[in-house]
Tab-separated table of C-alpha atoms and ligand atoms in Angstrom:
chain	number	residue	atom	x	y	z
Y	1	MET	CA	-8.077	9.103	-10.874
Y	2	LYS	CA	-10.814	7.890	-12.093
Y	3	THR	CA	-12.809	5.503	-9.963
Y	4	VAL	CA	-16.092	4.023	-10.151
Y	5	ALA	CA	-18.104	6.778	-8.089
Y	6	ASP	CA	-16.665	8.747	-11.103
Y	7	TYR	CA	-18.924	6.834	-13.867
Y	8	ASN	CA	-22.245	5.259	-13.873
Y	9	PHE	CA	-22.430	1.924	-15.519
Y	10	LYS	CA	-25.925	1.599	-16.577
Y	11	GLY	CA	-26.269	-1.162	-18.921
Y	12	LYS	CA	-22.336	-2.450	-18.510
Y	13	LYS	CA	-20.777	-6.014	-17.887
Y	14	VAL	CA	-18.146	-4.663	-15.291
Y	15	ILE	CA	-15.072	-6.878	-15.182
Y	16	VAL	CA	-13.714	-6.583	-11.439
Y	17	ARG	CA	-10.631	-7.809	-9.750
Y	18	VAL	CA	-11.101	-8.513	-5.299
Y	19	ASP	CA	-9.123	-9.487	-3.153
Y	20	PHE	CA	-10.985	-12.848	-1.636
Y	21	ASN	CA	-7.844	-14.381	-0.370
Y	22	VAL	CA	-9.593	-14.760	2.370
Y	23	PRO	CA	-8.449	-17.291	5.485
Y	24	LEU	CA	-10.223	-20.514	5.574
Y	25	ASN	CA	-10.409	-23.091	8.231
Y	26	HIS	CA	-9.993	-26.781	8.180
Y	27	ASN	CA	-13.504	-27.701	7.094
Y	28	ARG	CA	-12.954	-24.882	4.283
Y	29	GLN	CA	-14.935	-21.523	5.886
Y	30	VAL	CA	-14.390	-18.626	5.430
Y	31	THR	CA	-12.386	-17.482	9.541
Y	32	ASP	CA	-12.164	-13.630	8.061
Y	33	ASP	CA	-13.942	-12.345	6.292
Y	34	THR	CA	-13.161	-8.602	5.912
Y	35	ARG	CA	-11.886	-8.324	2.260
Y	36	ILE	CA	-15.383	-9.472	1.096
Y	37	ARG	CA	-17.147	-6.813	2.943
Y	38	GLU	CA	-15.054	-4.322	2.264
Y	39	SER	CA	-15.152	-5.322	-1.293
Y	40	LEU	CA	-19.072	-4.624	-1.568
Y	41	PRO	CA	-18.598	-0.782	-2.307
Y	42	THR	CA	-17.397	-1.464	-5.041
Y	43	ILE	CA	-19.837	-4.408	-5.953
Y	44	ASN	CA	-23.088	-2.202	-5.134
Y	45	LYS	CA	-22.201	0.625	-6.908
Y	46	ILE	CA	-21.734	-1.009	-10.235
Y	47	ILE	CA	-25.596	-2.711	-8.534
Y	48	ASN	CA	-26.751	-0.191	-7.998
Y	49	ASP	CA	-26.022	1.841	-11.595
Y	50	GLY	CA	-28.262	-0.544	-13.584
Y	51	GLY	CA	-24.649	-2.170	-14.338
Y	52	SER	CA	-23.578	-6.353	-13.785
Y	53	VAL	CA	-20.426	-7.438	-12.644
Y	54	ILE	CA	-17.681	-10.364	-13.422
Y	55	LEU	CA	-15.509	-11.449	-10.138
Y	56	ILE	CA	-12.075	-12.468	-10.728
Y	57	SER	CA	-9.528	-12.921	-7.564
Y	58	HIS	CA	-7.137	-15.318	-6.281
Y	59	LEU	CA	-6.913	-17.671	-3.700
Y	60	GLY	CA	-3.114	-19.184	-2.030
Y	61	ARG	CA	-1.084	-20.227	-4.138
Y	62	PRO	CA	-1.976	-23.403	-6.157
Y	63	LYS	CA	0.346	-24.544	-8.360
Y	64	GLY	CA	-0.318	-23.594	-11.281
Y	65	GLY	CA	-3.305	-26.453	-11.508
Y	66	PHE	CA	-6.622	-26.780	-10.490
Y	67	GLU	CA	-6.765	-27.519	-6.495
Y	68	MET	CA	-9.686	-28.022	-4.053
Y	69	ASP	CA	-7.984	-26.185	-1.474
Y	70	TYR	CA	-7.559	-23.506	-3.394
Y	71	SER	CA	-10.948	-23.533	-5.168
Y	72	LEU	CA	-12.685	-20.277	-4.058
Y	73	THR	CA	-15.945	-21.679	-3.711
Y	74	PRO	CA	-16.370	-21.230	0.560
Y	75	ILE	CA	-16.549	-17.617	-1.088
Y	76	VAL	CA	-19.716	-18.146	-2.626
Y	77	PRO	CA	-22.370	-18.614	0.958
Y	78	VAL	CA	-20.716	-14.988	2.604
Y	79	LEU	CA	-21.275	-12.923	-0.850
Y	80	THR	CA	-24.422	-13.965	-1.144
Y	81	LYS	CA	-25.432	-13.165	2.308
Y	82	TYR	CA	-23.696	-10.077	2.026
Y	83	LEU	CA	-25.755	-8.863	-1.455
Y	84	ASN	CA	-28.692	-11.190	-0.642
Y	85	LYS	CA	-29.458	-12.806	-3.595
Y	86	PRO	CA	-27.670	-15.864	-5.379
Y	87	ILE	CA	-24.765	-15.230	-7.460
Y	88	VAL	CA	-23.392	-17.491	-10.240
Y	89	PHE	CA	-20.540	-19.416	-9.429
Y	90	THR	CA	-18.956	-20.595	-12.700
Y	91	ARG	CA	-15.688	-23.497	-12.546
Y	92	ASP	CA	-13.595	-23.093	-16.031
Y	93	LEU	CA	-12.516	-19.369	-16.338
Y	94	TYR	CA	-12.663	-19.296	-20.004
Y	95	GLY	CA	-14.209	-21.927	-20.695
Y	96	PRO	CA	-18.622	-22.865	-21.921
Y	97	ARG	CA	-20.150	-22.454	-18.428
Y	98	THR	CA	-18.593	-19.113	-18.216
Y	99	VAL	CA	-18.701	-17.031	-21.712
Y	100	ASP	CA	-22.505	-18.821	-21.889
Y	101	GLU	CA	-23.082	-16.838	-18.024
Y	102	CYS	CA	-21.417	-13.915	-18.920
Y	103	GLY	CA	-22.919	-13.797	-22.453
Y	104	LYS	CA	-26.348	-13.835	-20.554
Y	105	LEU	CA	-26.077	-11.219	-17.759
Y	106	GLN	CA	-28.611	-8.663	-16.846
Y	107	PRO	CA	-28.801	-5.854	-14.234
Y	108	GLY	CA	-28.161	-6.296	-10.960
Y	109	ASP	CA	-26.509	-9.932	-12.066
Y	110	VAL	CA	-22.658	-10.848	-10.560
Y	111	VAL	CA	-20.590	-14.398	-11.386
Y	112	LEU	CA	-17.885	-15.079	-9.418
Y	113	LEU	CA	-15.167	-16.834	-11.519
Y	114	GLU	CA	-13.006	-19.356	-10.239
Y	115	ASN	CA	-9.021	-18.666	-8.836
Y	116	PHE	CA	-6.990	-17.662	-11.557
Y	117	ARG	CA	-4.033	-18.989	-10.158
Y	118	PHE	CA	-5.120	-22.985	-11.456
Y	119	TYR	CA	-3.976	-21.239	-15.008
Y	120	PRO	CA	-0.173	-20.282	-14.926
Y	121	GLU	CA	-1.279	-17.850	-17.743
Y	122	GLU	CA	-2.521	-14.623	-14.018
Y	123	GLU	CA	1.350	-15.144	-12.733
Y	124	ASP	CA	2.713	-14.852	-16.343
Y	125	ALA	CA	0.524	-11.751	-17.071
Y	126	ASP	CA	-0.822	-13.403	-20.355
Y	127	GLU	CA	-1.695	-11.136	-23.269
Y	128	GLU	CA	-3.701	-13.513	-25.534
Y	129	PHE	CA	-5.543	-15.241	-21.851
Y	130	ALA	CA	-6.178	-11.723	-20.839
Y	131	LYS	CA	-7.709	-11.125	-24.740
Y	132	LYS	CA	-9.773	-13.715	-23.274
Y	133	ILE	CA	-11.430	-12.515	-20.657
Y	134	ALA	CA	-11.558	-9.251	-21.624
Y	135	SER	CA	-14.216	-10.187	-24.397
Y	136	LEU	CA	-16.365	-11.305	-21.224
Y	137	GLY	CA	-16.933	-7.124	-19.971
Y	138	ASP	CA	-17.101	-3.403	-21.204
Y	139	ALA	CA	-15.422	-2.802	-18.519
Y	140	TYR	CA	-13.070	-3.098	-16.499
Y	141	VAL	CA	-11.975	-2.423	-12.415
Y	142	ASN	CA	-9.280	-3.108	-9.761
Y	143	ASP	CA	-10.317	-2.757	-6.492
Y	144	ALA	CA	-6.997	-5.336	-4.830
Y	145	PHE	CA	-4.964	-3.954	-3.107
Y	146	ALA	CA	-3.219	-6.338	-1.657
Y	147	THR	CA	-2.381	-7.636	-4.874
Y	148	SER	CA	-1.239	-4.104	-7.169
Y	149	HIS	CA	2.352	-5.100	-6.017
Y	150	ARG	CA	2.476	-8.442	-8.961
Y	151	ALA	CA	1.946	-7.804	-12.498
Y	152	HIS	CA	-0.474	-10.337	-12.962
Y	153	MET	CA	-2.802	-10.739	-15.972
Y	154	SER	CA	-5.646	-10.168	-13.897
Y	155	THR	CA	-4.206	-6.975	-11.626
Y	156	PHE	CA	-2.562	-5.927	-15.181
Y	157	THR	CA	-2.131	-7.425	-18.811
Y	158	LEU	CA	-6.375	-7.229	-18.670
Y	159	ALA	CA	-6.184	-3.234	-17.925
Y	160	LYS	CA	-4.821	-2.398	-21.326
Y	161	PHE	CA	-7.250	-3.630	-22.852
Y	162	PHE	CA	-9.833	-1.465	-21.793
Y	163	PRO	CA	-7.634	1.843	-22.674
Y	164	ASN	CA	-11.201	4.608	-22.331
Y	165	ASP	CA	-12.881	1.841	-19.306
Y	166	LYS	CA	-10.902	1.119	-16.402
Y	167	TYR	CA	-11.752	2.253	-13.204
Y	168	PHE	CA	-10.823	2.771	-9.704
Y	169	GLY	CA	-12.396	0.440	-7.478
Y	170	LEU	CA	-13.686	2.576	-4.205
Y	171	LEU	CA	-11.023	0.183	-1.596
Y	172	LEU	CA	-8.027	0.316	-3.740
Y	173	ALA	CA	-9.381	4.663	-4.630
Y	174	HIS	CA	-8.956	4.824	-0.522
Y	175	GLU	CA	-5.715	3.814	-0.521
Y	176	VAL	CA	-3.732	4.403	-2.486
Y	177	ASN	CA	-5.356	8.249	-1.022
Y	178	ASN	CA	-4.295	7.473	2.156
Y	179	LEU	CA	-1.147	6.666	1.406
Y	180	ASN	CA	-0.636	9.497	-0.421
Y	181	LYS	CA	-1.571	11.359	2.184
Y	182	ILE	CA	2.053	10.074	4.888
Y	183	LEU	CA	3.717	10.173	1.460
Y	184	HIS	CA	3.370	13.913	0.061
Y	185	ASN	CA	1.054	15.519	2.543
Y	186	ALA	CA	2.306	14.610	5.929
Y	187	GLN	CA	1.103	16.916	9.066
Y	188	HIS	CA	4.131	17.456	11.359
Y	189	SER	CA	5.136	16.627	13.699
Y	190	PHE	CA	5.738	12.817	11.451
Y	191	THR	CA	7.047	9.578	13.541
Y	192	ALA	CA	7.469	6.305	11.936
Y	193	ILE	CA	7.352	3.298	14.462
Y	194	ILE	CA	8.880	-0.332	12.522
Y	195	GLY	CA	9.528	-2.999	14.193
Y	196	GLY	CA	8.181	-6.382	13.846
Y	197	ALA	CA	11.691	-9.319	12.382
Y	198	LYS	CA	12.475	-8.972	8.718
Y	199	VAL	CA	15.109	-5.910	9.000
Y	200	SER	CA	16.018	-6.625	5.651
Y	201	THR	CA	11.691	-6.507	4.602
Y	202	LYS	CA	12.078	-3.082	6.391
Y	203	LEU	CA	15.034	-1.137	4.954
Y	204	ALA	CA	13.979	0.762	1.593
Y	205	VAL	CA	10.716	1.688	3.350
Y	206	ILE	CA	13.022	3.373	6.005
Y	207	LYS	CA	15.378	5.052	3.258
Y	208	ASN	CA	12.320	6.797	1.908
Y	209	LEU	CA	10.973	7.968	4.824
Y	210	LEU	CA	14.429	9.963	5.938
Y	211	GLY	CA	12.840	12.036	3.915
Y	212	LYS	CA	10.271	12.830	5.294
Y	213	ILE	CA	10.044	12.395	8.666
Y	214	ASP	CA	10.718	14.225	12.357
Y	215	ASN	CA	11.337	11.161	13.984
Y	216	LEU	CA	12.316	7.360	13.448
Y	217	ILE	CA	11.493	4.500	16.304
Y	218	ILE	CA	12.505	1.267	15.722
Y	219	GLY	CA	10.691	-1.530	16.901
Y	220	GLY	CA	10.976	-5.038	17.523
Y	221	GLY	CA	13.135	-7.894	16.940
Y	222	MET	CA	15.095	-5.761	13.820
Y	223	ARG	CA	16.263	-3.205	16.159
Y	224	PHE	CA	19.097	-5.193	17.101
Y	225	THR	CA	20.335	-4.971	14.303
Y	226	PHE	CA	20.518	-1.190	14.999
Y	227	ALA	CA	22.586	-1.676	18.102
Y	228	LYS	CA	24.758	-3.862	17.148
Y	229	ALA	CA	25.656	-1.547	14.002
Y	230	LEU	CA	26.348	0.946	16.712
Y	231	ASN	CA	28.760	-1.298	18.669
Y	232	GLY	CA	25.465	-2.946	21.217
Y	233	LYS	CA	26.146	-5.860	23.408
Y	234	ILE	CA	22.795	-7.482	22.231
Y	235	GLY	CA	23.462	-11.609	23.709
Y	236	ASN	CA	21.263	-13.791	22.096
Y	237	SER	CA	19.337	-11.503	20.269
Y	238	LEU	CA	17.861	-11.960	16.755
Y	239	TYR	CA	20.331	-10.498	14.383
Y	240	GLU	CA	21.387	-10.154	11.016
Y	241	GLU	CA	24.913	-9.681	10.077
Y	242	LYS	CA	24.257	-8.784	5.836
Y	243	ASN	CA	22.090	-5.950	7.034
Y	244	ILE	CA	24.436	-4.046	9.378
Y	245	LYS	CA	25.621	-1.719	6.556
Y	246	ASP	CA	22.211	-0.474	5.892
Y	247	ALA	CA	21.161	0.075	9.203
Y	248	THR	CA	25.214	2.104	9.464
Y	249	GLU	CA	23.482	3.724	6.287
Y	250	ILE	CA	20.377	4.670	7.749
Y	251	ILE	CA	21.049	5.963	11.438
Y	252	ASN	CA	23.429	7.964	9.482
Y	253	GLY	CA	20.725	9.999	7.584
Y	254	THR	CA	18.794	9.924	10.257
Y	255	ILE	CA	21.661	12.105	11.567
Y	256	GLN	CA	22.304	14.227	7.677
Y	257	HIS	CA	18.116	14.784	7.751
Y	258	GLY	CA	18.132	16.127	11.205
Y	259	ILE	CA	15.137	12.884	12.252
Y	260	ASN	CA	14.833	12.009	15.856
Y	261	LEU	CA	15.959	8.241	15.775
Y	262	TYR	CA	14.837	5.880	18.508
Y	263	ILE	CA	15.985	3.122	19.134
Y	264	PRO	CA	14.800	2.764	22.637
Y	265	GLU	CA	16.966	1.625	24.454
Y	266	ASP	CA	14.986	-0.773	26.881
Y	267	SER	CA	14.154	-3.735	26.885
Y	268	VAL	CA	12.060	-6.843	28.238
Y	269	VAL	CA	15.057	-9.791	27.962
Y	270	ALA	CA	14.653	-13.728	27.860
Y	271	ASP	CA	16.783	-16.637	28.608
Y	272	ALA	CA	14.619	-19.133	25.664
Y	273	PHE	CA	12.754	-17.965	22.956
Y	274	SER	CA	9.291	-18.757	24.954
Y	275	ASP	CA	6.518	-18.012	26.884
Y	276	GLU	CA	7.546	-19.894	29.768
Y	277	SER	CA	10.885	-18.289	29.925
Y	278	GLN	CA	13.272	-16.490	33.045
Y	279	THR	CA	12.488	-12.754	31.815
Y	280	LYS	CA	14.667	-9.608	33.264
Y	281	ILE	CA	15.179	-5.950	31.929
Y	282	CYS	CA	18.131	-4.549	30.866
Y	283	SER	CA	20.050	-1.949	28.396
Y	284	THR	CA	19.247	-2.646	24.859
Y	285	PHE	CA	22.754	-1.751	24.360
Y	286	ASP	CA	23.606	-4.883	26.995
Y	287	ILE	CA	22.002	-7.673	27.083
Y	288	PRO	CA	24.206	-10.136	28.565
Y	289	ASP	CA	25.592	-13.671	26.539
Y	290	GLY	CA	22.042	-16.538	26.699
Y	291	TRP	CA	19.988	-13.837	27.294
Y	292	GLU	CA	17.799	-12.531	24.037
Y	293	GLY	CA	15.131	-9.295	23.756
Y	294	MET	CA	12.276	-9.599	23.209
Y	295	ASP	CA	9.810	-6.782	23.939
Y	296	ILE	CA	10.341	-2.972	24.616
Y	297	GLY	CA	11.184	-2.333	28.929
Y	298	PRO	CA	8.936	0.347	30.948
Y	299	LYS	CA	12.129	3.474	30.227
Y	300	SER	CA	11.306	2.769	26.791
Y	301	ILE	CA	7.722	2.538	26.108
Y	302	ARG	CA	7.316	6.283	28.066
Y	303	LYS	CA	9.290	7.850	25.455
Y	304	CYS	CA	7.962	6.030	22.720
Y	305	ALA	CA	4.347	6.659	24.811
Y	306	GLU	CA	5.754	11.042	24.334
Y	307	ILE	CA	6.797	11.084	20.578
Y	308	ILE	CA	3.204	9.697	19.523
Y	309	ASN	CA	1.584	11.710	21.821
Y	310	SER	CA	3.564	14.545	20.491
Y	311	SER	CA	3.169	14.337	16.747
Y	312	GLN	CA	0.783	15.065	13.883
Y	313	THR	CA	1.296	12.118	11.912
Y	314	VAL	CA	2.586	8.135	13.037
Y	315	LEU	CA	2.845	5.697	10.656
Y	316	TRP	CA	3.557	1.972	11.818
Y	317	ASN	CA	4.977	-1.436	10.464
Y	318	GLY	CA	5.407	-3.729	12.256
Y	319	PRO	CA	4.884	-5.225	16.300
Y	320	LEU	CA	7.981	-3.865	18.528
Y	321	GLY	CA	7.992	-6.903	20.250
Y	322	VAL	CA	7.374	-10.832	20.673
Y	323	PHE	CA	2.889	-9.817	21.660
Y	324	GLU	CA	1.777	-13.144	20.042
Y	325	MET	CA	3.267	-13.914	23.897
Y	326	SER	CA	1.535	-12.980	26.561
Y	327	ASN	CA	4.918	-11.866	28.498
Y	328	PHE	CA	6.096	-9.879	25.651
Y	329	ARG	CA	2.638	-7.985	24.793
Y	330	LYS	CA	3.061	-5.137	26.186
Y	331	GLY	CA	5.337	-2.747	24.150
Y	332	THR	CA	2.707	-3.702	21.157
Y	333	LYS	CA	0.042	-2.913	23.134
Y	334	SER	CA	1.021	0.418	25.294
Y	335	VAL	CA	2.353	1.931	22.064
Y	336	ALA	CA	-0.909	0.787	20.402
Y	337	ILE	CA	-2.781	2.263	23.398
Y	338	ALA	CA	-0.773	6.177	22.226
Y	339	CYS	CA	-1.619	5.600	19.231
Y	340	ALA	CA	-4.799	5.372	19.726
Y	341	ASN	CA	-4.946	8.262	22.400
Y	342	ALA	CA	-2.898	10.324	19.381
Y	343	ASN	CA	-5.669	9.737	17.124
Y	344	MET	CA	-8.132	11.036	19.686
Y	345	LYS	CA	-6.142	14.141	19.600
Y	346	GLY	CA	-6.969	14.661	15.999
Y	347	ALA	CA	-3.367	13.299	14.195
Y	348	PHE	CA	-3.336	10.945	10.993
Y	349	THR	CA	-2.303	7.931	12.155
Y	350	VAL	CA	-2.076	5.071	9.758
Y	351	ILE	CA	-1.220	0.987	10.948
Y	352	GLY	CA	-0.257	-1.559	8.227
Y	353	GLY	CA	1.032	-5.302	8.175
Y	354	GLY	CA	-0.284	-8.491	8.492
Y	355	ASP	CA	1.538	-8.581	12.104
Y	356	SER	CA	0.523	-5.296	13.073
Y	357	ILE	CA	-3.321	-5.743	12.029
Y	358	ALA	CA	-3.221	-8.751	13.961
Y	359	ALA	CA	-2.363	-6.803	16.963
Y	360	ILE	CA	-4.299	-4.459	17.459
Y	361	ASN	CA	-6.981	-6.625	16.287
Y	362	MET	CA	-5.346	-8.863	19.073
Y	363	PHE	CA	-6.464	-5.805	21.920
Y	364	ASP	CA	-9.423	-4.677	20.102
Y	365	LEU	CA	-7.524	-1.008	18.916
Y	366	ALA	CA	-8.528	-1.244	15.799
Y	367	ASP	CA	-11.081	1.417	15.348
Y	368	GLN	CA	-9.224	3.605	16.451
Y	369	PHE	CA	-6.972	4.717	14.033
Y	370	SER	CA	-7.337	6.443	11.566
Y	371	PHE	CA	-6.681	4.497	8.585
Y	372	VAL	CA	-5.700	0.119	8.218
Y	373	SER	CA	-4.105	-0.491	4.510
Y	374	THR	CA	-5.217	-4.192	4.216
Y	375	GLY	CA	-2.352	-5.065	1.885
Y	376	GLY	CA	1.102	-5.599	3.438
Y	377	GLY	CA	3.541	-6.240	0.790
Y	378	ALA	CA	1.554	-3.690	-1.882
Y	379	MET	CA	2.092	-0.678	1.807
Y	380	LEU	CA	5.510	-1.881	1.721
Y	381	GLU	CA	6.208	-1.349	-1.587
Y	382	TYR	CA	3.437	1.735	-2.122
Y	383	ILE	CA	5.716	3.829	0.737
Y	384	GLU	CA	9.598	2.919	-0.453
Y	385	GLY	CA	7.861	4.669	-3.490
Y	386	ARG	CA	8.232	2.143	-6.216
Y	387	THR	CA	4.968	2.649	-8.557
Y	388	LEU	CA	2.734	-0.497	-8.196
Y	389	PRO	CA	2.244	-2.412	-11.381
Y	390	GLY	CA	-2.014	-2.620	-10.713
Y	391	VAL	CA	-2.044	0.746	-9.749
Y	392	GLN	CA	0.375	2.093	-12.538
Y	393	ALA	CA	-2.219	-0.036	-15.239
Y	394	LEU	CA	-5.347	1.927	-13.975
Y	395	LEU	CA	-3.702	5.396	-14.703
Y	396	ASP	CA	-1.561	4.789	-17.650
V	401	AMP	P1	7.768	-8.793	10.379
V	401	AMP	O1	6.960	-9.752	9.963
V	401	AMP	O2	8.921	-8.110	10.775
V	401	AMP	O3	6.993	-6.874	10.545
V	401	AMP	O4	7.781	-9.319	12.116
V	401	AMP	C1	6.622	-9.595	12.975
V	401	AMP	C2	6.974	-11.271	13.714
V	401	AMP	O5	7.901	-9.880	14.308
V	401	AMP	C3	6.116	-11.478	15.112
V	401	AMP	O6	5.662	-12.476	14.780
V	401	AMP	C4	6.948	-10.695	15.910
V	401	AMP	O7	6.384	-12.194	17.715
V	401	AMP	C5	8.341	-10.806	15.812
V	401	AMP	N1	8.705	-10.435	17.092
V	401	AMP	C6	9.237	-8.799	17.381
V	401	AMP	N2	9.910	-8.847	17.878
V	401	AMP	C7	10.321	-10.098	18.131
V	401	AMP	C8	11.793	-9.814	18.618
V	401	AMP	N3	12.722	-8.849	19.801
V	401	AMP	N4	12.789	-11.302	18.515
V	401	AMP	C9	12.368	-11.951	17.702
V	401	AMP	N5	10.802	-11.380	17.660
V	401	AMP	C10	10.284	-10.555	16.938
């Protein structure tokens, strides 16, 4: 893996694919600049070497033409503040202004190009378009882990035009190294906690983990598909009939691999999907009709903490309950605290996924994890064992 740390970019114009896909408020101001801050080490490394930087990114999902709502304009003041210098923003992508600005770049200069997804060629991974963009710079860096599972022009095709001058950005390298540690070099006992609502998006992840983990905790709404597969009575709880077969396969897989499978045994159930509903505690496998499982119960919280406490490696994706509602937050919060304690005792704890990260931010525990993965879909695909096009393009 060649990273930007391995090369001196003095006098080079470097095209850097960053992930500035940040949330904006209705005034089009950046409400969370984490992704911009995370790109700074790579940008500063190139600048400090005496190189110049051409930044490219997407924002949101425009329909293939210019839309003001998806312009990268709001990034400019934030980036200017963090870099402590003016940057140039060009609107025309591969138009005369961009060619001119990139042509006259001096060491230390930074240019930001407009949202590539305004051009259908981006998602079509268009070679001709990539060739034009490639002609703007001398080297290519990908630092956008969260989009590296997409084979787009800026994450995939562009790399082909720099066979000897393509590099992992520091953020991308950090993500890949930490996830490789989990997949190929984990200390045991290794616990995976998989929760959330959409069981279908997690099945491949769990299947790929079967040969690697010692404990598997299934949380969130998806555990009711597993409870149903075990002939449980799940009342009105979330459940995906079409995934019963896969859930059964996973249950059998845990038996074959000698994995301790824990489906939290008790649940906080509610008579409606609302924070104002009536609640009670009952067995996850015997929920009355008219009630639905919203969180894990007190016995499960204790058992999860026990399992996490005896682990050397913990991988967590997906909340344990409907943490957005205050009455159903305790399971997710208790598991977050258990992970923080395990981390303090030396365990390697990794968390990823938009909702899981939102939850630990809510509990102010994000800095108590060994590693927080920024790429929701990309992280899941990596853990599924799939080759990410954006990563592969740098290795080929
Ligand atoms: P996912 O995108 O599949 O990771 O699901 C995340 C969502 O799962 C969050 O918004 C949680 O509120 C939701 N969730 C967690 N537990 C439950 C549950 N028992 N019933 C319904 N939704 C849940």
